[in-house]
Structure formats: structure tokens, C-alpha cells
């Protein structure tokens, strides 16, 4: 093939320089072109460069040819279109061939090739333009920039890689070396040529099938691209966030981004909850009347407050609209009879308590069948055998809609009975199966399915009939069993507990995914904080599109710069021991104060709860008697929630005051300490609230019969009780949020507008990002805690987050000024992620404890027949033998979860240590750079000495190697000894 | 979008989509914003008129920026800040959130390298700091180097500015040559907290 090339090459190669070798069949052609994109070329679209390339392509078609032209910036158009072509043997580097087969991303592809040929290219280039500057100092950047014409025509995702390269070229490089940056017009020309070439390539050099496949894959990838791009266009609230960004800077917009992110988490929870709990729950509820008529005594002491029609539709409370609203807000009354709470749901396979495992009849030993034996029909006189219309209606609760008629003909010769089975609704029955059973009188049993289809509407299973039975008294009998296949019926309890756990797992995965993304992006970012360059180069927020914000931003930069300067001065300042001791004592005191305040609030919760408990255990009945809003009751029911919410508003302010008193040297330390305290406070208040709820429902001491057993909950449906308390907390919290928004932001704004004194003294509220983010974190914690007990909290959360977003946005644009010091900007959202992970885990501990150890109340909910919430899962594990083999017998869900948590922690720790190892490497590399630079400086100095005739050359010659050896040793001992293993792995 | 749809057809939009970081829809949006800056010119010269620096600076997203003139100078081909729509689009594409970090760093380096010698020296840095604090001092973004005015306001002294510039160089200068080379800059910026987020203009 080389021979073939020869002829054609010579005419083109003669006008080019730098043809090196053409030995083998597989040839890589590197076309180094400059000014290939000059106007004259682009006009007809047939530039000399490409003509050559195409001729190459044709002759070597099928061979492995690589064409790449290095097109420099057309800012300096040159008369010589092609400066050098050289051929390389790609077999020297087998990687090239494999890469060529699956060319995808040019970024991954380019470096190796450029590395491969860079030396030669430089040579050729220098032949022509000795004076021309070498490309900029960045080798890496240099490589990325180079447009490769011709390669795209061979690749599958060619359009995409073309686009990527074109986009990369838009970069305004520091030194506009050849091929480094093209303006948009130049890129357009390049693109048109490329596309032209692609078409040519498609038409000429591909066999039809390949061409067709190429076309199809192209259209598929195009439409996929369209789809993903339309997805990118559709990002909810993008415009709003941009607006906030423009007015208040990117720091404040972080808050709104977090809100949007939380909306995604909650949407996920919402979808899971609605599709796996509420929808099946409704189906069960409306399809099976027996589920509706279960009487549950709820939320009261057994003796006093029994409410027999608790789950009855017609409730007297409906009459009173005020009550309805009140109950909506408190989450009691009629709300409790709605799918909001766990207690409403029914697990169908639970409702018939009398299910027995098959004793006889069905020869199915598999546990997936639960069978219900019904009556033996005795054919009393074996001679007559005329038994019309024997109906078996006694399938008990489970199969009470299932009936069979048995007709045995009077003629005995056939020895058969016809059995017809029906599935019956409330009014009529429909035939589902008809069968004939043969029997003989000697006693052999004929077995058959009288009903086997398990259609979509028939989840009832089937019945097996076995007859005849000939007992001792010579009677002919019939024994039928109705069986229900459990697997077909939605195992609601199992679904419920899995969904309950999946809220946490999904959220955790969601956060971790987000965190990993950030880790990837900023592995090195953690190293070395450069406050000055941060402020000078990263300080200005280009998003700002508003004059006032620009002034504010500038002021804050100025302030921070000066602050840093004074801090630097202070660092050198000596602090006396006396001052140190005083400061230490002060901080001990403030910390004690903070802890004391938290303890006080906890005591307050407790007291209020006690009061609530004592005051009126049976408020329900009184209320319905009065049919009036009981204000006392409002206060009682809202009291604890109000305290929790209010303390969450007041405490951060308190901590801020305390932080100011503590005299921290750096403002950032103060903000961080305040943030940590507020966060601890939020965690604490949620846990304390849950503990008090636990304390309220727990009444083991009342259980006198069996003190060892942990049964006697105070409430018949304590799950509903917890759910409603948390729901109430959510509602109250939202109300507090609205009130706080109105007072601290709107009211203050109004006051500032109308009162000069206030305007000068206070100004409008500063948007405290840290506080606000922690606030939504706290809200999310309550959502997580409540989700298990009331699936529809996901809907509440969804709505609340949307409302919060709009309220906050409107208020932020009107009433708020951007913060002076941004601690949480969007890049440090790693911290935000960690905060959310910690809160998720902290919430999971009590909720998980409940799920794994508590006994569900036996009067309501899908778990009423189980000993623990996790039992359905354990049952599944027990049933499937495969699991048993893999997992040890004693390994139940509890330990699995523990293992998962531990593994997660280990993974996080692993990443953490990885990043700290990288920090070390970076540190060492930095030292290396410095020492190499010292090397350089030394050499330059020596060079000067050489030029200087005064110094003797022999001395210099002696010196240089020695010194360099020394330096080398130093660096290798520094880096080589312990950093190299790391380096090898990472670089 | 009616205006935009008439301005460019699908194939042209696809071209822009390949050449910039924008999607077709965003290209149209940028064009709309561009046309709004000087409606008469667009009427007269068609869809790709050259706007002057002043006209482009009417854009509120740029107007508040202290480096606005510098941005335009860096980006316009002639270096005078005038640009037509395609250049404008190219500029906005590189300032958009989709542009990769390297592109942004390059852009930022060019902006801050006032004397365009390929190094950010102490003088450049002093200028950057001055530009940064100008809005605070004067209540508006100034166009030229009005150092005296700033110092008169005694918000920041000449000495402090010099000191700050020195500090920044100390932090960023890896090879100890007294000024920030492109490599230094690239290295420093890539680990700067929040630069990628804050260095973007979204229309």
C-alpha cells in the first residue's frame, strides 16, 4: 500500500516539507497546516489541505489512516497553506490504533497523539517558521486546544467531538499562539469545512451498510443530544435563582439552590410514598370493604375515651367548619381518618386473622400459599349421589366471595362430579372455573383445581377440591380448600417498611452523589486557603447586575481586605498570659451558658408536655359535645411545637450575641462557631422532641400482666400519635417561618423606609445564609422524621418548600441586603452536604430504633399483626432459602443496616483520608517547584558568571554539577521517599 | 421568541450551538437581549450589527461590573470594545455557566493583565484592587484609573493597596519571580473557592 501511496504523495509532498517515513501499511498522516482557513480557501470549501487529505483517504481506504491538521489561529493568515506533513508508523504505539477505532472524546484522545508526535512537529514547524513563537507555557492547555481536522469524519460521535473541539477553541488563550484560539468566525469556517468533509467521507468511502449504520447512530445520538439539552433547558426555578443571583450575589442564591435541591429530594420521597403506599392503600381501601369497617380505638386511654366509630365515614365533626380547619391545622380529628397517617392503612393479608396454613387438600407445602380449608361436604348416601347445588360458602373471611357448586349426576357409571366455581361480589357471582372430577369408590382421590386463573382482578387465588373422601362410615365426601397466593397480593406491610427505610436511603444516596460530584471537582481546593487572592481574584461576583448590590459587594470586599490586613498584623501581636486566661474563662462561661440554655429549653418542653398530658386525656369527646373551638386546647396542642419552633428562631440570635461577646480574632471563626452551635441546637431540639414523644407513649409500667414484655403503649395507635405531633410541628414551624419573615424582613423594611433613625442605625436585614440554610435543614429533619408515620407528609413537604421558595424570593428581592461576609458560598456546599448527612443520620437513629425494636400498635396500621415493623422483611428473608444460605441465620435486618451505616462511614473516611493524602502530595510538589526554581535561578546566575570574563570557567564547571547533584538529592529525598507511591497512583 | 425565530434559521442556530456553549434557545435569548440594546441599529443593519462599547455596556448584567470595559476590550477583536452579535455571543458563551473552568481562567487572566505582558505584575494587581473598591468609594463604577480620588476618601490608602498587592503575589507566585505568570494564575485559580460560580454572567 505504501507503493500505491507513493505516486500520489509525491506531488503533494513535494510542496510540503517534513515527510519522514512511509514504511508500513498503516499510516498516520499528520498535516500541520497554518492558515488553512484563510478566506480564499473557505470560499470554495476545497482547500488544498483537504484535497490532499481526501486523496490520502481514498488511496488508503480501509487502512488505518489518521489525519490531523493543526490549524493555527487565522489571525495570522499565511500564504503557505500546508507546512508539513509527516507520516508515522502507528504500530509503534499500539494505543493509537485502538483509540482510532473508538474515537469519542477528543480531549482524551488528543494528548497521547500529540505527545507521540510533538517532537517531530516542532521540528517541521521550525523549519518553516524559525522566528515564530512556540505555543504558550502550558503544555496541557496546548494539547487541548489543537483542532484536528479530518479525524471527525472517521468517528461515530463525530459531530459531538467536533463540537467539543470547536467550543474548546473559543477559549481566549493567554498567548495567542498558533492553533490556540479562534474567534467565532474562524471556528465557523472550520466547522463548515469539517462538515463538508464528513459528507464527502460518508458518500465516498463507506460501504452502504456501514454508511447506513453510521447514519442511524448519528440520528440516534443527535436526538439523544437534543433530549439531554432540552433537559438542561428545563431546570426548575432557574430564572428565579438567576434573578436573586443578579441582585444579591451568588452567596444568597446558594440558599435558593439548596431549596431547589431539597425539593428534588422531597419529590423523590413523594413519588415513592404515593406510588408504593398511598395508591395501593387506596386501592385496598376501596376494593375491600372489610378493610373499612375495622373499629379502632384511637389516641386515648382504653377506659375513658373509646371512640367506636373512629374510622367511620360519617363523623359528627364534619358539621363544624371551624373544627375542620382546626383539625386540619392540628392534624387531629378527621385528619386521622385519612391516608395522612400510618394508622389509616390496611394490610390486606392481615385482616383475616383466622388464616391457617394448609392442613390437607392442597398439596402445596410452599409457604407462599396461605390456605383456608372449608367444609367437607359429606355425601351422606353413597348410593344416591344426587347433590345439586351444594354450595360452599364458608371460605371464612379470606375467601368469602368464593363459591362452588357441585353436581354429581345420578347415573353412577361415569363416576364423576361437575364442579363449578364462582367468584361472588356483593350482588352477583361470575363463573370462574368449571371442572369435572372423576372419582372411584375405592378411595383414590381425584384432585383438581376448581379455580386456577390468577387474573388481574382475581387476586383471590384458587381452590383445590379433593374428593371423594371415603371415611369409615362409607360416606362420600368432598373437601375443598381455598388458597390464596400471597405473592400476588401486594404485601403492603413489607412495602410500607421498605418505603419507610428507602426515604433515608434515597436521601442519603442523593446527598452522597452530590457530595462526590463536589469532591471530584475540588479535591485540591481544600488545600491552603489564600484569603487575599480569594478576595482579589475571586471576590467580585460577576453575576451582580444591580448597581446597589455592586456597591455593597465592593464595600464588603474592601472591608474584608482591610480586615485581613489587620488580622495579619494581629497575628504577630503578642497576647499576654493574663489575657489568654481571661479569654479562656470567658469562653468557658459562654459555652456553659449555651449548654444551660439548651437544657432549660428541654426542661420547658418536658413541662409543657406533662401539663398537656395531665390536663385532658379525653378531649375528643368533650370537643364533640361542645362543637366549639376550644382555645385552651389550641394552646395545649400547639404548646410544645410552638416552643420548639420558637426556640429555633430565638436561639441562633442568642448564639450570635454570645459569639460577638466572645471576642474571636477572626470573623470567620466567630461565624463558624455560631453556625456549629446553631446546628447542634437544631439536632438537639429534634431529638429531644422525639424523645419526649417516646416518653409520652411509653407506659410499660402500666402493663402489669407481663412486665417483661414491651407492649403496653399508652395510645392505641401510637404511630398516629407521633405522626400527628410531627405534622403539627411542621405546620407550626411553617407558621413561625412566615411570622418571622413578616417581622424581621417586611416589618423592618417598612420601618427603615419610614424612620430615618432606624434606617441609619439598623438598615435592612442582612441575609444570613448560614442561619437560613440551617433553618431549612431543620425543617428537612422534621420531614424525614415524620415520613414514616405519615406518608403524605411528603406532599406537605413538597408544598411547603415551594411556598418557602417563593416567599423567601419575594422578600429577599425587596427587603434584604446581601451578607457582608460570605462563609457558605456555593463551592463550600460540601459543608452543606455534610450538615445534611449528619442531620439525616441523627434523625435516622431514633426512627430506625422505632422501626427495628418497637412493637407496632395492634389496633391500627398495616403492622397490627406483626411484632415489629421489620418483621415482614424478616419473614421474607426467612422464607427465601437463598438468602439464608448467603446471610447467616442470625443476621437479620438490624445487623444489615448497621453494616450499611458502618460501610458508609468507612467510605466517607476513605475519601477524607484520600484527600488529605493528596494535600500532602500537593505540599510536596509545591516544594519541588520551589526548589527547581531555585535551581533555575542558580543556573542563570552561573550563566551570567560565564559571560563575565572575571570569573574562571573551571570553577564554574566544578560548581554546577555539584550543586545540581545536591539539589537533586534533596528533592528526591523529599519527594521520592514517601510521596512517590502516591504520585504514581494519582498522576 | 418571535423576533428571534425570524433572526436565525435552524441550521444557523445549529451552527451557533456547535460553536458556543449555548443551546439554540439560549442563542435566541442572547440575540433578543442584544437586539434590545440598540433596536434602531438592528433595524438598519440587520441581525448582526456592530455595537459600540457604550451601547453594549447598557446591559445591566455588565453595567454593574467594575471590569466591564476591560472585559469588552479583551474580547473584541480590535481591542476597542466594539463588537457585533457574533462576538457578543462568543463572549457571553464563555462567561456562561457551561463554559469550563480553564476557559474562565484564561479569560480572567486576560482581564486582570492590564498591560498585556503575559504576567500579572504588582501594578496590574494594584489596578485590580482599585477597580474592585471603586464602586464602594464612589458609588459608581468608574471607567478610568482614578486612584487619587479613592485614596482621598481615606477608605484605603496607597500603602494598603501596595501591601495587598504584595500579599496576593506572595500567595499566588509559585516560582518566586515577583509576578503572577499564567501558570501561577491557573494553578491558584483552580483551587480558589467559588471562582467558577462567581465568574459568570447569565443573561
Coordinates of N, CA and C in Angstrom, one line a residue, chain A residues 686-819:
Chain A
X686 N -34.6 18.5 67.7 CA -35.4 17.4 67.0 C -35.3 16.1 67.8
X687 N -34.1 15.8 68.3 CA -34.0 14.6 69.1 C -34.8 14.7 70.4
X688 N -34.7 15.8 71.0 CA -35.4 16.0 72.3 C -36.9 15.9 72.0
X689 N -37.4 16.4 71.0 CA -38.8 16.4 70.7 C -39.3 14.9 70.5
X690 N -38.4 14.2 69.7 CA -38.8 12.8 69.5 C -38.7 12.0 70.8
X691 N -37.7 12.3 71.7 CA -37.6 11.6 72.9 C -38.9 11.9 73.8
X692 N -39.3 13.1 73.8 CA -40.5 13.4 74.6 C -41.7 12.7 74.1
X693 N -41.8 12.6 72.8 CA -42.9 11.8 72.2 C -42.8 10.4 72.7
X694 N -41.6 9.8 72.7 CA -41.4 8.5 73.1 C -41.8 8.3 74.6
X695 N -41.4 9.3 75.3 CA -41.7 9.2 76.8 C -43.2 9.3 77.0
X696 N -43.9 10.0 76.1 CA -45.4 10.1 76.3 C -46.1 8.8 76.0
X697 N -45.6 8.2 74.9 CA -46.4 7.0 74.5 C -46.0 5.8 75.4
X698 N -44.8 5.9 75.9 CA -44.3 4.7 76.6 C -44.9 4.6 78.0
X699 N -45.5 3.5 78.2 CA -46.1 3.3 79.6 C -46.0 1.8 80.0
X700 N -44.8 1.4 79.9 CA -44.5 -0.1 80.2 C -44.9 -0.4 81.6
X701 N -44.8 0.6 82.5 CA -45.2 0.3 83.9 C -46.6 0.0 84.1
X702 N -47.5 0.3 83.1 CA -48.9 0.0 83.2 C -49.2 -1.4 83.0
X703 N -48.3 -2.0 82.3 CA -48.5 -3.4 81.8 C -48.2 -4.4 83.0
X704 N -49.2 -4.7 83.7 CA -49.0 -5.5 84.9 C -48.9 -7.0 84.7
X705 N -49.6 -7.4 83.6 CA -49.7 -8.8 83.4 C -48.3 -9.4 83.0
X706 N -47.7 -8.7 82.2 CA -46.4 -9.2 81.7 C -45.4 -8.1 81.6
X707 N -44.8 -7.9 82.7 CA -43.9 -6.7 82.8 C -42.7 -6.8 81.9
X708 N -42.3 -8.0 81.6 CA -41.1 -8.2 80.7 C -41.4 -7.8 79.3
X709 N -42.6 -7.9 78.9 CA -42.9 -7.6 77.5 C -43.1 -6.1 77.3
X710 N -42.6 -5.7 76.2 CA -42.7 -4.3 75.9 C -44.0 -4.0 75.1
X711 N -45.1 -4.1 75.7 CA -46.3 -3.9 74.9 C -47.1 -2.7 75.2
X712 N -47.3 -2.5 76.4 CA -48.4 -1.5 76.8 C -48.1 -0.1 76.4
X713 N -48.4 0.3 75.2 CA -48.3 1.7 74.9 C -49.5 2.4 75.4
X714 N -49.3 3.6 75.7 CA -50.4 4.4 76.3 C -51.5 4.6 75.2
X715 N -51.1 4.7 74.0 CA -52.1 5.0 72.9 C -52.4 3.8 72.1
X716 N -53.6 3.7 71.7 CA -54.0 2.5 70.9 C -53.2 2.6 69.6
X717 N -53.1 3.8 69.1 CA -52.4 3.9 67.8 C -51.3 4.9 68.0
X718 N -50.3 4.5 68.6 CA -49.2 5.5 68.9 C -48.5 6.0 67.7
X719 N -48.5 5.2 66.6 CA -47.9 5.7 65.4 C -48.6 6.9 64.9
X720 N -49.9 6.9 64.9 CA -50.7 8.0 64.5 C -50.4 9.2 65.4
X721 N -50.2 8.9 66.7 CA -50.0 10.0 67.7 C -48.7 10.7 67.3
X722 N -47.6 9.9 67.1 CA -46.3 10.5 66.7 C -46.5 11.3 65.4
X723 N -47.1 10.6 64.5 CA -47.3 11.3 63.2 C -48.0 12.6 63.3
X724 N -49.1 12.7 64.1 CA -49.8 13.9 64.2 C -49.0 15.0 65.0
X725 N -48.3 14.5 66.0 CA -47.4 15.5 66.7 C -46.4 16.1 65.7
X726 N -45.8 15.3 64.9 CA -44.8 15.8 64.0 C -45.4 16.7 62.9
X727 N -46.6 16.3 62.5 CA -47.3 17.1 61.5 C -47.6 18.4 62.1
X728 N -48.0 18.4 63.3 CA -48.3 19.7 64.0 C -47.1 20.6 64.0
X729 N -46.0 19.9 64.3 CA -44.7 20.6 64.4 C -44.4 21.3 63.1
X730 N -44.6 20.5 62.0 CA -44.4 21.1 60.7 C -45.2 22.3 60.4
X731 N -46.5 22.2 60.7 CA -47.4 23.3 60.5 C -47.0 24.5 61.3
X732 N -46.7 24.3 62.6 CA -46.3 25.4 63.4 C -45.0 26.0 62.9
X733 N -44.1 25.1 62.5 CA -42.8 25.6 62.1 C -43.0 26.5 60.9
X734 N -43.9 26.1 60.0 CA -44.1 26.9 58.8 C -44.7 28.3 59.2
X735 N -45.7 28.2 60.2 CA -46.3 29.5 60.7 C -45.3 30.4 61.3
X736 N -44.4 29.8 62.1 CA -43.3 30.6 62.7 C -42.4 31.2 61.6
X737 N -42.1 30.4 60.6 CA -41.3 30.9 59.5 C -42.0 32.1 58.8
X738 N -43.3 32.0 58.6 CA -44.0 33.1 57.9 C -44.0 34.4 58.8
X739 N -44.2 34.1 60.1 CA -44.3 35.3 61.0 C -42.9 35.9 61.1
X740 N -41.9 35.1 61.2 CA -40.5 35.6 61.3 C -40.2 36.4 60.0
X741 N -40.6 35.9 58.9 CA -40.3 36.6 57.6 C -41.0 37.9 57.6
X742 N -42.3 37.9 58.1 CA -43.0 39.2 58.1 C -42.4 40.2 59.0
X743 N -42.0 39.8 60.2 CA -41.5 40.8 61.1 C -40.0 41.1 60.8
X744 N -39.2 40.1 60.7 CA -37.8 40.5 60.6 C -37.4 41.1 59.3
X745 N -38.2 40.7 58.3 CA -37.8 41.3 57.0 C -38.8 42.4 56.5
X746 N -40.1 42.1 56.4 CA -41.0 43.0 55.9 C -41.2 44.2 56.8
X747 N -41.4 43.9 58.1 CA -41.7 45.0 59.0 C -40.5 45.9 59.2
X748 N -39.3 45.2 59.2 CA -38.1 46.0 59.4 C -37.9 46.9 58.2
X749 N -38.2 46.4 57.0 CA -38.1 47.1 55.8 C -39.0 48.4 55.8
X750 N -40.2 48.1 56.3 CA -41.2 49.2 56.4 C -40.7 50.3 57.4
X751 N -40.2 49.8 58.5 CA -39.7 50.7 59.5 C -38.5 51.5 58.9
X752 N -37.6 50.8 58.2 CA -36.5 51.5 57.7 C -36.9 52.6 56.6
X753 N -37.9 52.2 55.9 CA -38.4 53.1 54.9 C -39.0 54.4 55.5
X754 N -39.6 54.3 56.7 CA -40.3 55.4 57.2 C -39.6 56.1 58.4
X755 N -38.6 55.5 58.9 CA -38.0 56.1 60.0 C -36.5 56.3 59.7
X756 N -36.1 57.5 59.8 CA -34.7 57.8 59.4 C -33.7 57.2 60.5
X757 N -34.1 57.3 61.7 CA -33.2 56.8 62.8 C -32.9 55.3 62.6
X758 N -34.0 54.6 62.4 CA -33.8 53.1 62.2 C -33.0 52.9 61.0
X759 N -33.2 53.7 60.0 CA -32.5 53.5 58.7 C -31.0 53.6 59.0
X760 N -30.7 54.6 59.7 CA -29.2 54.9 59.9 C -28.6 53.9 60.9
X761 N -29.4 53.5 61.9 CA -28.9 52.6 62.9 C -28.8 51.2 62.5
X762 N -29.9 50.7 61.9 CA -30.0 49.3 61.7 C -29.9 48.9 60.2
X763 N -30.6 49.6 59.4 CA -30.6 49.3 58.0 C -31.5 48.0 57.8
X764 N -31.6 47.6 56.6 CA -32.5 46.4 56.4 C -31.7 45.2 56.7
X765 N -32.5 44.1 56.9 CA -31.9 42.8 57.4 C -30.8 42.3 56.4
X766 N -29.8 41.8 57.0 CA -28.8 41.2 56.2 C -29.2 39.7 56.0
X767 N -29.0 39.2 54.8 CA -29.4 37.8 54.6 C -28.3 36.9 55.2
X768 N -28.7 36.2 56.2 CA -27.7 35.4 56.9 C -27.8 34.0 56.3
X769 N -26.9 33.7 55.4 CA -27.1 32.4 54.6 C -26.9 31.2 55.5
X770 N -26.0 31.3 56.4 CA -25.7 30.1 57.3 C -27.0 29.8 58.1
X771 N -27.5 30.8 58.7 CA -28.7 30.6 59.5 C -29.9 30.1 58.7
X772 N -30.0 30.7 57.5 CA -31.2 30.2 56.7 C -31.1 28.8 56.2
X773 N -29.8 28.5 55.8 CA -29.6 27.1 55.4 C -29.8 26.1 56.5
X774 N -29.3 26.5 57.7 CA -29.6 25.6 58.8 C -31.0 25.5 59.1
X775 N -31.7 26.5 58.9 CA -33.2 26.5 59.2 C -33.9 25.5 58.3
X776 N -33.6 25.6 57.0 CA -34.2 24.6 56.1 C -33.7 23.2 56.4
X777 N -32.5 23.1 56.9 CA -32.0 21.8 57.3 C -32.9 21.2 58.4
X778 N -33.2 22.1 59.4 CA -34.0 21.7 60.5 C -35.4 21.2 60.0
X779 N -35.9 22.0 59.1 CA -37.3 21.6 58.5 C -37.2 20.3 57.9
X780 N -36.1 20.1 57.1 CA -36.0 18.8 56.4 C -35.9 17.6 57.4
X781 N -35.2 17.9 58.5 CA -35.1 16.9 59.6 C -36.5 16.4 60.1
X782 N -37.4 17.4 60.3 CA -38.7 17.0 60.7 C -39.4 16.3 59.6
X783 N -39.2 16.7 58.4 CA -39.9 15.9 57.3 C -39.4 14.5 57.4
X784 N -38.1 14.3 57.5 CA -37.6 12.9 57.5 C -38.2 12.1 58.6
X785 N -38.2 12.8 59.8 CA -38.7 12.1 61.0 C -40.2 11.7 60.8
X786 N -41.0 12.6 60.2 CA -42.4 12.3 60.1 C -42.8 11.4 59.0
X787 N -41.9 11.2 58.0 CA -42.3 10.5 56.8 C -42.8 9.1 57.1
X788 N -42.1 8.4 58.1 CA -42.5 7.0 58.3 C -43.9 6.9 58.9
X789 N -44.3 7.9 59.7 CA -45.6 7.8 60.4 C -46.7 8.4 59.6
X790 N -46.3 9.3 58.7 CA -47.4 9.8 57.8 C -46.8 10.0 56.4
X791 N -47.1 9.1 55.5 CA -46.6 9.1 54.2 C -46.9 10.4 53.5
X792 N -48.0 11.0 53.8 CA -48.4 12.2 53.0 C -47.7 13.4 53.5
X793 N -46.9 13.3 54.5 CA -46.0 14.5 54.8 C -45.1 14.8 53.6
X794 N -44.9 13.8 52.8 CA -44.1 14.2 51.6 C -44.8 15.2 50.7
X795 N -46.1 15.1 50.7 CA -46.9 16.2 49.9 C -46.7 17.5 50.7
X796 N -46.9 17.5 52.0 CA -46.8 18.7 52.8 C -45.4 19.3 52.6
X797 N -44.4 18.5 52.6 CA -43.0 19.0 52.4 C -42.9 19.6 51.1
X798 N -43.4 18.9 50.1 CA -43.3 19.4 48.7 C -43.9 20.8 48.6
X799 N -45.1 20.9 49.1 CA -45.8 22.2 49.0 C -45.1 23.3 49.8
X800 N -44.7 22.9 51.0 CA -44.0 23.9 51.9 C -42.8 24.4 51.3
X801 N -42.0 23.5 50.7 CA -40.7 24.0 50.1 C -41.0 25.0 48.9
X802 N -42.0 24.7 48.1 CA -42.3 25.6 47.1 C -42.8 26.9 47.6
X803 N -43.6 26.9 48.6 CA -44.1 28.2 49.2 C -42.9 28.9 49.8
X804 N -42.1 28.2 50.5 CA -40.9 28.9 51.1 C -40.1 29.5 50.1
X805 N -39.9 28.8 49.0 CA -39.0 29.4 47.9 C -39.6 30.7 47.5
X806 N -40.9 30.8 47.2 CA -41.5 32.0 46.6 C -41.5 33.1 47.7
X807 N -41.9 32.7 48.9 CA -41.9 33.7 50.0 C -40.5 34.4 50.2
X808 N -39.6 33.5 50.3 CA -38.2 34.0 50.5 C -37.7 34.8 49.4
X809 N -38.0 34.4 48.2 CA -37.5 35.1 47.0 C -38.1 36.5 46.9
X810 N -39.4 36.6 47.1 CA -40.0 37.9 47.0 C -39.5 38.8 48.1
X811 N -39.4 38.2 49.3 CA -38.9 39.0 50.4 C -37.4 39.4 50.2
X812 N -36.6 38.4 49.7 CA -35.2 38.7 49.5 C -34.9 39.8 48.5
X813 N -35.7 39.8 47.5 CA -35.5 40.9 46.5 C -35.9 42.3 47.0
X814 N -36.8 42.3 47.9 CA -37.3 43.6 48.4 C -36.6 44.0 49.7
X815 N -36.5 43.1 50.6 CA -36.2 43.5 52.0 C -34.9 43.2 52.5
X816 N -34.0 42.7 51.7 CA -32.8 42.1 52.3 C -31.6 42.6 51.6
X817 N -30.5 42.8 52.3 CA -29.2 43.1 51.7 C -28.3 41.9 51.7
X818 N -27.4 41.8 50.8 CA -26.5 40.7 50.7 C -25.6 40.7 52.0
X819 N -25.2 39.5 52.4 CA -24.3 39.4 53.6 C -22.9 40.0 53.3

